[in-house]
Amino acid sequence: PQISAKGQPHGFLYYELRNHLGYSVYEFARYLNVNPASVHRWESTKGILHLQASSLEALVDLYREAKKL
């Protein structure tokens, strides 16, 4: 997964991470406590995403989980 030089995730990171973990958009959104439409929007965003701290923390947790697989 791609992280920018400043440590901010790119939209494609969400797509790669979600698919690596085998989560549907709905499951991923539920884990992050966001609307599935937000996940679709993030995944289609080119460039750096500016996320709330809670979403960023959940992303880090998922990234760590993915590294274990």
PDB file of N, CA, C and O in Angstrom:
ATOM      1  N   PRO A   1       0.816  -1.213   0.000  1.00  0.00           N
ATOM      2  CA  PRO A   1       0.000   0.000   0.000  1.00  0.00           C
ATOM      3  C   PRO A   1       0.849   1.262   0.000  1.00  0.00           C
ATOM      4  O   PRO A   1       1.903   1.291   0.596  1.00  0.00           O
ATOM      5  N   GLN A   2       0.354   2.295  -0.656  1.00  0.00           N
ATOM      6  CA  GLN A   2       1.100   3.544  -0.792  1.00  0.00           C
ATOM      7  C   GLN A   2       0.792   4.513   0.334  1.00  0.00           C
ATOM      8  O   GLN A   2      -0.362   4.737   0.652  1.00  0.00           O
ATOM      9  N   ILE A   3       1.813   5.082   0.904  1.00  0.00           N
ATOM     10  CA  ILE A   3       1.666   6.189   1.843  1.00  0.00           C
ATOM     11  C   ILE A   3       2.511   7.314   1.260  1.00  0.00           C
ATOM     12  O   ILE A   3       3.600   7.076   0.755  1.00  0.00           O
ATOM     13  N   SER A   4       2.007   8.533   1.328  1.00  0.00           N
ATOM     14  CA  SER A   4       2.757   9.651   0.763  1.00  0.00           C
ATOM     15  C   SER A   4       3.984   9.947   1.618  1.00  0.00           C
ATOM     16  O   SER A   4       4.131   9.449   2.723  1.00  0.00           O
ATOM     17  N   ALA A   5       4.836  10.800   1.099  1.00  0.00           N
ATOM     18  CA  ALA A   5       6.060  11.174   1.809  1.00  0.00           C
ATOM     19  C   ALA A   5       5.741  11.817   3.162  1.00  0.00           C
ATOM     20  O   ALA A   5       6.508  11.721   4.097  1.00  0.00           O
ATOM     21  N   LYS A   6       4.597  12.451   3.270  1.00  0.00           N
ATOM     22  CA  LYS A   6       4.208  13.096   4.526  1.00  0.00           C
ATOM     23  C   LYS A   6       3.415  12.150   5.427  1.00  0.00           C
ATOM     24  O   LYS A   6       2.903  12.556   6.447  1.00  0.00           O
ATOM     25  N   GLY A   7       3.281  10.890   5.040  1.00  0.00           N
ATOM     26  CA  GLY A   7       2.582   9.921   5.874  1.00  0.00           C
ATOM     27  C   GLY A   7       1.076   9.918   5.706  1.00  0.00           C
ATOM     28  O   GLY A   7       0.372   9.276   6.458  1.00  0.00           O
ATOM     29  N   GLN A   8       0.586  10.658   4.727  1.00  0.00           N
ATOM     30  CA  GLN A   8      -0.851  10.699   4.480  1.00  0.00           C
ATOM     31  C   GLN A   8      -1.215   9.651   3.438  1.00  0.00           C
ATOM     32  O   GLN A   8      -0.506   9.482   2.447  1.00  0.00           O
ATOM     33  N   PRO A   9      -2.322   8.939   3.643  1.00  0.00           N
ATOM     34  CA  PRO A   9      -2.708   7.894   2.689  1.00  0.00           C
ATOM     35  C   PRO A   9      -3.257   8.469   1.385  1.00  0.00           C
ATOM     36  O   PRO A   9      -3.887   9.516   1.383  1.00  0.00           O
ATOM     37  N   HIS A  10      -2.992   7.767   0.324  1.00  0.00           N
ATOM     38  CA  HIS A  10      -3.590   8.065  -0.974  1.00  0.00           C
ATOM     39  C   HIS A  10      -4.864   7.241  -1.098  1.00  0.00           C
ATOM     40  O   HIS A  10      -5.010   6.208  -0.438  1.00  0.00           O
ATOM     41  N   GLY A  11      -5.779   7.665  -1.936  1.00  0.00           N
ATOM     42  CA  GLY A  11      -7.038   6.958  -2.118  1.00  0.00           C
ATOM     43  C   GLY A  11      -6.865   5.499  -2.490  1.00  0.00           C
ATOM     44  O   GLY A  11      -7.600   4.631  -2.010  1.00  0.00           O
ATOM     45  N   PHE A  12      -5.874   5.223  -3.317  1.00  0.00           N
ATOM     46  CA  PHE A  12      -5.674   3.851  -3.765  1.00  0.00           C
ATOM     47  C   PHE A  12      -5.281   2.930  -2.618  1.00  0.00           C
ATOM     48  O   PHE A  12      -5.509   1.736  -2.670  1.00  0.00           O
ATOM     49  N   LEU A  13      -4.701   3.490  -1.552  1.00  0.00           N
ATOM     50  CA  LEU A  13      -4.337   2.697  -0.382  1.00  0.00           C
ATOM     51  C   LEU A  13      -5.559   1.984   0.179  1.00  0.00           C
ATOM     52  O   LEU A  13      -5.495   0.811   0.535  1.00  0.00           O
ATOM     53  N   TYR A  14      -6.668   2.692   0.270  1.00  0.00           N
ATOM     54  CA  TYR A  14      -7.883   2.087   0.808  1.00  0.00           C
ATOM     55  C   TYR A  14      -8.324   0.916  -0.055  1.00  0.00           C
ATOM     56  O   TYR A  14      -8.699  -0.141   0.452  1.00  0.00           O
ATOM     57  N   TYR A  15      -8.288   1.107  -1.343  1.00  0.00           N
ATOM     58  CA  TYR A  15      -8.677   0.030  -2.259  1.00  0.00           C
ATOM     59  C   TYR A  15      -7.767  -1.183  -2.089  1.00  0.00           C
ATOM     60  O   TYR A  15      -8.234  -2.309  -1.945  1.00  0.00           O
ATOM     61  N   GLU A  16      -6.454  -0.954  -2.107  1.00  0.00           N
ATOM     62  CA  GLU A  16      -5.497  -2.055  -1.960  1.00  0.00           C
ATOM     63  C   GLU A  16      -5.663  -2.771  -0.629  1.00  0.00           C
ATOM     64  O   GLU A  16      -5.660  -3.995  -0.569  1.00  0.00           O
ATOM     65  N   LEU A  17      -5.780  -2.023   0.432  1.00  0.00           N
ATOM     66  CA  LEU A  17      -5.900  -2.592   1.765  1.00  0.00           C
ATOM     67  C   LEU A  17      -7.195  -3.382   1.912  1.00  0.00           C
ATOM     68  O   LEU A  17      -7.198  -4.507   2.412  1.00  0.00           O
ATOM     69  N   ARG A  18      -8.289  -2.815   1.461  1.00  0.00           N
ATOM     70  CA  ARG A  18      -9.588  -3.485   1.556  1.00  0.00           C
ATOM     71  C   ARG A  18      -9.567  -4.803   0.795  1.00  0.00           C
ATOM     72  O   ARG A  18     -10.010  -5.842   1.312  1.00  0.00           O
ATOM     73  N   ASN A  19      -9.024  -4.793  -0.395  1.00  0.00           N
ATOM     74  CA  ASN A  19      -8.964  -6.023  -1.191  1.00  0.00           C
ATOM     75  C   ASN A  19      -7.998  -7.034  -0.600  1.00  0.00           C
ATOM     76  O   ASN A  19      -8.270  -8.232  -0.611  1.00  0.00           O
ATOM     77  N   HIS A  20      -6.882  -6.578  -0.083  1.00  0.00           N
ATOM     78  CA  HIS A  20      -5.905  -7.480   0.541  1.00  0.00           C
ATOM     79  C   HIS A  20      -6.535  -8.217   1.730  1.00  0.00           C
ATOM     80  O   HIS A  20      -6.281  -9.401   1.934  1.00  0.00           O
ATOM     81  N   LEU A  21      -7.356  -7.513   2.481  1.00  0.00           N
ATOM     82  CA  LEU A  21      -8.009  -8.107   3.645  1.00  0.00           C
ATOM     83  C   LEU A  21      -9.260  -8.902   3.279  1.00  0.00           C
ATOM     84  O   LEU A  21      -9.809  -9.610   4.109  1.00  0.00           O
ATOM     85  N   GLY A  22      -9.717  -8.755   2.040  1.00  0.00           N
ATOM     86  CA  GLY A  22     -10.899  -9.480   1.597  1.00  0.00           C
ATOM     87  C   GLY A  22     -12.208  -8.897   2.106  1.00  0.00           C
ATOM     88  O   GLY A  22     -13.221  -9.596   2.179  1.00  0.00           O
ATOM     89  N   TYR A  23     -12.210  -7.607   2.443  1.00  0.00           N
ATOM     90  CA  TYR A  23     -13.416  -6.948   2.949  1.00  0.00           C
ATOM     91  C   TYR A  23     -14.239  -6.382   1.801  1.00  0.00           C
ATOM     92  O   TYR A  23     -13.692  -5.869   0.830  1.00  0.00           O
ATOM     93  N   SER A  24     -15.536  -6.450   1.959  1.00  0.00           N
ATOM     94  CA  SER A  24     -16.419  -5.744   1.029  1.00  0.00           C
ATOM     95  C   SER A  24     -16.379  -4.258   1.407  1.00  0.00           C
ATOM     96  O   SER A  24     -15.881  -3.893   2.484  1.00  0.00           O
ATOM     97  N   VAL A  25     -16.916  -3.425   0.541  1.00  0.00           N
ATOM     98  CA  VAL A  25     -16.990  -1.990   0.851  1.00  0.00           C
ATOM     99  C   VAL A  25     -17.792  -1.796   2.139  1.00  0.00           C
ATOM    100  O   VAL A  25     -17.401  -1.018   3.016  1.00  0.00           O
ATOM    101  N   TYR A  26     -18.883  -2.533   2.263  1.00  0.00           N
ATOM    102  CA  TYR A  26     -19.734  -2.406   3.450  1.00  0.00           C
ATOM    103  C   TYR A  26     -18.976  -2.804   4.718  1.00  0.00           C
ATOM    104  O   TYR A  26     -19.024  -2.095   5.725  1.00  0.00           O
ATOM    105  N   GLU A  27     -18.261  -3.935   4.681  1.00  0.00           N
ATOM    106  CA  GLU A  27     -17.509  -4.396   5.860  1.00  0.00           C
ATOM    107  C   GLU A  27     -16.420  -3.394   6.241  1.00  0.00           C
ATOM    108  O   GLU A  27     -16.215  -3.100   7.421  1.00  0.00           O
ATOM    109  N   PHE A  28     -15.729  -2.892   5.234  1.00  0.00           N
ATOM    110  CA  PHE A  28     -14.661  -1.929   5.454  1.00  0.00           C
ATOM    111  C   PHE A  28     -15.221  -0.654   6.077  1.00  0.00           C
ATOM    112  O   PHE A  28     -14.668  -0.131   7.055  1.00  0.00           O
ATOM    113  N   ALA A  29     -16.326  -0.182   5.542  1.00  0.00           N
ATOM    114  CA  ALA A  29     -16.963   1.028   6.058  1.00  0.00           C
ATOM    115  C   ALA A  29     -17.425   0.819   7.496  1.00  0.00           C
ATOM    116  O   ALA A  29     -17.265   1.712   8.345  1.00  0.00           O
ATOM    117  N   ARG A  30     -17.982  -0.345   7.766  1.00  0.00           N
ATOM    118  CA  ARG A  30     -18.448  -0.631   9.114  1.00  0.00           C
ATOM    119  C   ARG A  30     -17.284  -0.634  10.107  1.00  0.00           C
ATOM    120  O   ARG A  30     -17.394  -0.089  11.204  1.00  0.00           O
ATOM    121  N   TYR A  31     -16.168  -1.231   9.713  1.00  0.00           N
ATOM    122  CA  TYR A  31     -14.992  -1.255  10.584  1.00  0.00           C
ATOM    123  C   TYR A  31     -14.489   0.162  10.865  1.00  0.00           C
ATOM    124  O   TYR A  31     -14.081   0.478  11.974  1.00  0.00           O
ATOM    125  N   LEU A  32     -14.504   1.004   9.848  1.00  0.00           N
ATOM    126  CA  LEU A  32     -14.018   2.382   9.987  1.00  0.00           C
ATOM    127  C   LEU A  32     -15.066   3.327  10.559  1.00  0.00           C
ATOM    128  O   LEU A  32     -14.793   4.503  10.782  1.00  0.00           O
ATOM    129  N   ASN A  33     -16.294   2.798  10.748  1.00  0.00           N
ATOM    130  CA  ASN A  33     -17.403   3.585  11.285  1.00  0.00           C
ATOM    131  C   ASN A  33     -17.736   4.783  10.388  1.00  0.00           C
ATOM    132  O   ASN A  33     -17.888   5.912  10.851  1.00  0.00           O
ATOM    133  N   VAL A  34     -17.794   4.496   9.076  1.00  0.00           N
ATOM    134  CA  VAL A  34     -18.161   5.516   8.087  1.00  0.00           C
ATOM    135  C   VAL A  34     -19.214   4.927   7.150  1.00  0.00           C
ATOM    136  O   VAL A  34     -19.483   3.735   7.168  1.00  0.00           O
ATOM    137  N   ASN A  35     -19.762   5.752   6.311  1.00  0.00           N
ATOM    138  CA  ASN A  35     -20.730   5.344   5.316  1.00  0.00           C
ATOM    139  C   ASN A  35     -20.004   4.659   4.153  1.00  0.00           C
ATOM    140  O   ASN A  35     -18.925   5.104   3.762  1.00  0.00           O
ATOM    141  N   PRO A  36     -20.583   3.586   3.571  1.00  0.00           N
ATOM    142  CA  PRO A  36     -19.950   2.953   2.410  1.00  0.00           C
ATOM    143  C   PRO A  36     -19.667   3.932   1.268  1.00  0.00           C
ATOM    144  O   PRO A  36     -18.679   3.776   0.547  1.00  0.00           O
ATOM    145  N   ALA A  37     -20.486   4.959   1.132  1.00  0.00           N
ATOM    146  CA  ALA A  37     -20.249   5.958   0.092  1.00  0.00           C
ATOM    147  C   ALA A  37     -18.921   6.680   0.327  1.00  0.00           C
ATOM    148  O   ALA A  37     -18.228   7.054  -0.626  1.00  0.00           O
ATOM    149  N   SER A  38     -18.548   6.853   1.596  1.00  0.00           N
ATOM    150  CA  SER A  38     -17.259   7.483   1.912  1.00  0.00           C
ATOM    151  C   SER A  38     -16.113   6.616   1.419  1.00  0.00           C
ATOM    152  O   SER A  38     -15.131   7.125   0.873  1.00  0.00           O
ATOM    153  N   VAL A  39     -16.226   5.298   1.615  1.00  0.00           N
ATOM    154  CA  VAL A  39     -15.180   4.387   1.150  1.00  0.00           C
ATOM    155  C   VAL A  39     -15.053   4.477  -0.365  1.00  0.00           C
ATOM    156  O   VAL A  39     -13.943   4.577  -0.890  1.00  0.00           O
ATOM    157  N   HIS A  40     -16.178   4.481  -1.077  1.00  0.00           N
ATOM    158  CA  HIS A  40     -16.136   4.617  -2.543  1.00  0.00           C
ATOM    159  C   HIS A  40     -15.457   5.920  -2.937  1.00  0.00           C
ATOM    160  O   HIS A  40     -14.621   5.945  -3.846  1.00  0.00           O
ATOM    161  N   ARG A  41     -15.801   6.996  -2.250  1.00  0.00           N
ATOM    162  CA  ARG A  41     -15.220   8.309  -2.569  1.00  0.00           C
ATOM    163  C   ARG A  41     -13.709   8.303  -2.299  1.00  0.00           C
ATOM    164  O   ARG A  41     -12.930   8.780  -3.108  1.00  0.00           O
ATOM    165  N   TRP A  42     -13.301   7.735  -1.158  1.00  0.00           N
ATOM    166  CA  TRP A  42     -11.872   7.681  -0.834  1.00  0.00           C
ATOM    167  C   TRP A  42     -11.108   6.869  -1.868  1.00  0.00           C
ATOM    168  O   TRP A  42     -10.029   7.255  -2.285  1.00  0.00           O
ATOM    169  N   GLU A  43     -11.673   5.719  -2.230  1.00  0.00           N
ATOM    170  CA  GLU A  43     -10.976   4.836  -3.166  1.00  0.00           C
ATOM    171  C   GLU A  43     -10.816   5.461  -4.548  1.00  0.00           C
ATOM    172  O   GLU A  43      -9.882   5.138  -5.264  1.00  0.00           O
ATOM    173  N   SER A  44     -11.714   6.351  -4.908  1.00  0.00           N
ATOM    174  CA  SER A  44     -11.638   6.966  -6.232  1.00  0.00           C
ATOM    175  C   SER A  44     -10.871   8.290  -6.223  1.00  0.00           C
ATOM    176  O   SER A  44     -10.638   8.883  -7.280  1.00  0.00           O
ATOM    177  N   THR A  45     -10.458   8.743  -5.044  1.00  0.00           N
ATOM    178  CA  THR A  45      -9.716   9.996  -4.930  1.00  0.00           C
ATOM    179  C   THR A  45      -8.274   9.803  -5.368  1.00  0.00           C
ATOM    180  O   THR A  45      -7.609   8.875  -4.932  1.00  0.00           O
ATOM    181  N   LYS A  46      -7.825  10.665  -6.240  1.00  0.00           N
ATOM    182  CA  LYS A  46      -6.420  10.650  -6.656  1.00  0.00           C
ATOM    183  C   LYS A  46      -5.679  11.638  -5.780  1.00  0.00           C
ATOM    184  O   LYS A  46      -6.122  12.744  -5.571  1.00  0.00           O
ATOM    185  N   GLY A  47      -4.547  11.212  -5.288  1.00  0.00           N
ATOM    186  CA  GLY A  47      -3.765  12.085  -4.424  1.00  0.00           C
ATOM    187  C   GLY A  47      -4.042  11.823  -2.956  1.00  0.00           C
ATOM    188  O   GLY A  47      -4.661  10.845  -2.576  1.00  0.00           O
ATOM    189  N   ILE A  48      -3.565  12.731  -2.139  1.00  0.00           N
ATOM    190  CA  ILE A  48      -3.614  12.581  -0.689  1.00  0.00           C
ATOM    191  C   ILE A  48      -5.019  12.802  -0.161  1.00  0.00           C
ATOM    192  O   ILE A  48      -5.716  13.722  -0.564  1.00  0.00           O
ATOM    193  N   LEU A  49      -5.409  11.940   0.766  1.00  0.00           N
ATOM    194  CA  LEU A  49      -6.682  12.095   1.464  1.00  0.00           C
ATOM    195  C   LEU A  49      -6.447  12.843   2.766  1.00  0.00           C
ATOM    196  O   LEU A  49      -5.440  12.630   3.433  1.00  0.00           O
ATOM    197  N   HIS A  50      -7.382  13.670   3.127  1.00  0.00           N
ATOM    198  CA  HIS A  50      -7.320  14.392   4.395  1.00  0.00           C
ATOM    199  C   HIS A  50      -8.436  13.832   5.256  1.00  0.00           C
ATOM    200  O   HIS A  50      -9.597  14.182   5.085  1.00  0.00           O
ATOM    201  N   LEU A  51      -8.056  12.942   6.179  1.00  0.00           N
ATOM    202  CA  LEU A  51      -9.031  12.184   6.955  1.00  0.00           C
ATOM    203  C   LEU A  51      -9.086  12.639   8.398  1.00  0.00           C
ATOM    204  O   LEU A  51      -8.133  13.213   8.919  1.00  0.00           O
ATOM    205  N   GLN A  52     -10.209  12.331   9.036  1.00  0.00           N
ATOM    206  CA  GLN A  52     -10.340  12.581  10.458  1.00  0.00           C
ATOM    207  C   GLN A  52      -9.420  11.619  11.205  1.00  0.00           C
ATOM    208  O   GLN A  52      -9.105  10.525  10.723  1.00  0.00           O
ATOM    209  N   ALA A  53      -9.005  12.003  12.375  1.00  0.00           N
ATOM    210  CA  ALA A  53      -8.067  11.199  13.169  1.00  0.00           C
ATOM    211  C   ALA A  53      -8.598   9.793  13.422  1.00  0.00           C
ATOM    212  O   ALA A  53      -7.840   8.828  13.343  1.00  0.00           O
ATOM    213  N   SER A  54      -9.883   9.652  13.684  1.00  0.00           N
ATOM    214  CA  SER A  54     -10.432   8.330  13.979  1.00  0.00           C
ATOM    215  C   SER A  54     -10.326   7.397  12.772  1.00  0.00           C
ATOM    216  O   SER A  54     -10.010   6.216  12.918  1.00  0.00           O
ATOM    217  N   SER A  55     -10.565   7.908  11.578  1.00  0.00           N
ATOM    218  CA  SER A  55     -10.438   7.098  10.369  1.00  0.00           C
ATOM    219  C   SER A  55      -8.980   6.743  10.112  1.00  0.00           C
ATOM    220  O   SER A  55      -8.673   5.622   9.703  1.00  0.00           O
ATOM    221  N   LEU A  56      -8.096   7.679  10.370  1.00  0.00           N
ATOM    222  CA  LEU A  56      -6.671   7.433  10.171  1.00  0.00           C
ATOM    223  C   LEU A  56      -6.162   6.381  11.150  1.00  0.00           C
ATOM    224  O   LEU A  56      -5.403   5.489  10.770  1.00  0.00           O
ATOM    225  N   GLU A  57      -6.621   6.439  12.400  1.00  0.00           N
ATOM    226  CA  GLU A  57      -6.224   5.444  13.399  1.00  0.00           C
ATOM    227  C   GLU A  57      -6.728   4.055  13.011  1.00  0.00           C
ATOM    228  O   GLU A  57      -6.005   3.068  13.140  1.00  0.00           O
ATOM    229  N   ALA A  58      -7.964   3.971  12.545  1.00  0.00           N
ATOM    230  CA  ALA A  58      -8.521   2.688  12.118  1.00  0.00           C
ATOM    231  C   ALA A  58      -7.755   2.156  10.913  1.00  0.00           C
ATOM    232  O   ALA A  58      -7.521   0.948  10.808  1.00  0.00           O
ATOM    233  N   LEU A  59      -7.353   3.041  10.024  1.00  0.00           N
ATOM    234  CA  LEU A  59      -6.560   2.635   8.866  1.00  0.00           C
ATOM    235  C   LEU A  59      -5.227   2.031   9.303  1.00  0.00           C
ATOM    236  O   LEU A  59      -4.804   1.005   8.791  1.00  0.00           O
ATOM    237  N   VAL A  60      -4.586   2.641  10.271  1.00  0.00           N
ATOM    238  CA  VAL A  60      -3.318   2.124  10.784  1.00  0.00           C
ATOM    239  C   VAL A  60      -3.521   0.734  11.377  1.00  0.00           C
ATOM    240  O   VAL A  60      -2.722  -0.174  11.148  1.00  0.00           O
ATOM    241  N   ASP A  61      -4.598   0.546  12.125  1.00  0.00           N
ATOM    242  CA  ASP A  61      -4.901  -0.770  12.696  1.00  0.00           C
ATOM    243  C   ASP A  61      -5.082  -1.816  11.602  1.00  0.00           C
ATOM    244  O   ASP A  61      -4.561  -2.926  11.697  1.00  0.00           O
ATOM    245  N   LEU A  62      -5.826  -1.456  10.563  1.00  0.00           N
ATOM    246  CA  LEU A  62      -6.045  -2.385   9.457  1.00  0.00           C
ATOM    247  C   LEU A  62      -4.747  -2.679   8.715  1.00  0.00           C
ATOM    248  O   LEU A  62      -4.503  -3.805   8.288  1.00  0.00           O
ATOM    249  N   TYR A  63      -3.923  -1.660   8.546  1.00  0.00           N
ATOM    250  CA  TYR A  63      -2.644  -1.838   7.865  1.00  0.00           C
ATOM    251  C   TYR A  63      -1.772  -2.829   8.637  1.00  0.00           C
ATOM    252  O   TYR A  63      -1.154  -3.709   8.057  1.00  0.00           O
ATOM    253  N   ARG A  64      -1.758  -2.700   9.959  1.00  0.00           N
ATOM    254  CA  ARG A  64      -0.989  -3.637  10.795  1.00  0.00           C
ATOM    255  C   ARG A  64      -1.539  -5.052  10.663  1.00  0.00           C
ATOM    256  O   ARG A  64      -0.786  -6.009  10.617  1.00  0.00           O
ATOM    257  N   GLU A  65      -2.864  -5.168  10.641  1.00  0.00           N
ATOM    258  CA  GLU A  65      -3.494  -6.477  10.473  1.00  0.00           C
ATOM    259  C   GLU A  65      -3.099  -7.094   9.119  1.00  0.00           C
ATOM    260  O   GLU A  65      -2.797  -8.270   9.036  1.00  0.00           O
ATOM    261  N   ALA A  66      -3.079  -6.274   8.089  1.00  0.00           N
ATOM    262  CA  ALA A  66      -2.742  -6.749   6.748  1.00  0.00           C
ATOM    263  C   ALA A  66      -1.295  -7.231   6.689  1.00  0.00           C
ATOM    264  O   ALA A  66      -0.995  -8.197   5.971  1.00  0.00           O
ATOM    265  N   LYS A  67      -0.403  -6.575   7.394  1.00  0.00           N
ATOM    266  CA  LYS A  67       1.009  -6.972   7.383  1.00  0.00           C
ATOM    267  C   LYS A  67       1.201  -8.347   8.029  1.00  0.00           C
ATOM    268  O   LYS A  67       2.169  -9.026   7.723  1.00  0.00           O
ATOM    269  N   LYS A  68       0.274  -8.751   8.898  1.00  0.00           N
ATOM    270  CA  LYS A  68       0.363 -10.064   9.550  1.00  0.00           C
ATOM    271  C   LYS A  68      -0.041 -11.196   8.608  1.00  0.00           C
ATOM    272  O   LYS A  68       0.318 -12.336   8.829  1.00  0.00           O
ATOM    273  N   LEU A  69      -0.834 -10.853   7.584  1.00  0.00           N
ATOM    274  CA  LEU A  69      -1.335 -11.894   6.664  1.00  0.00           C
ATOM    275  C   LEU A  69      -0.273 -12.359   5.711  1.00  0.00           C
ATOM    276  O   LEU A  69       0.599 -11.725   5.307  1.00  0.00           O
TER     277      LEU A  69
END
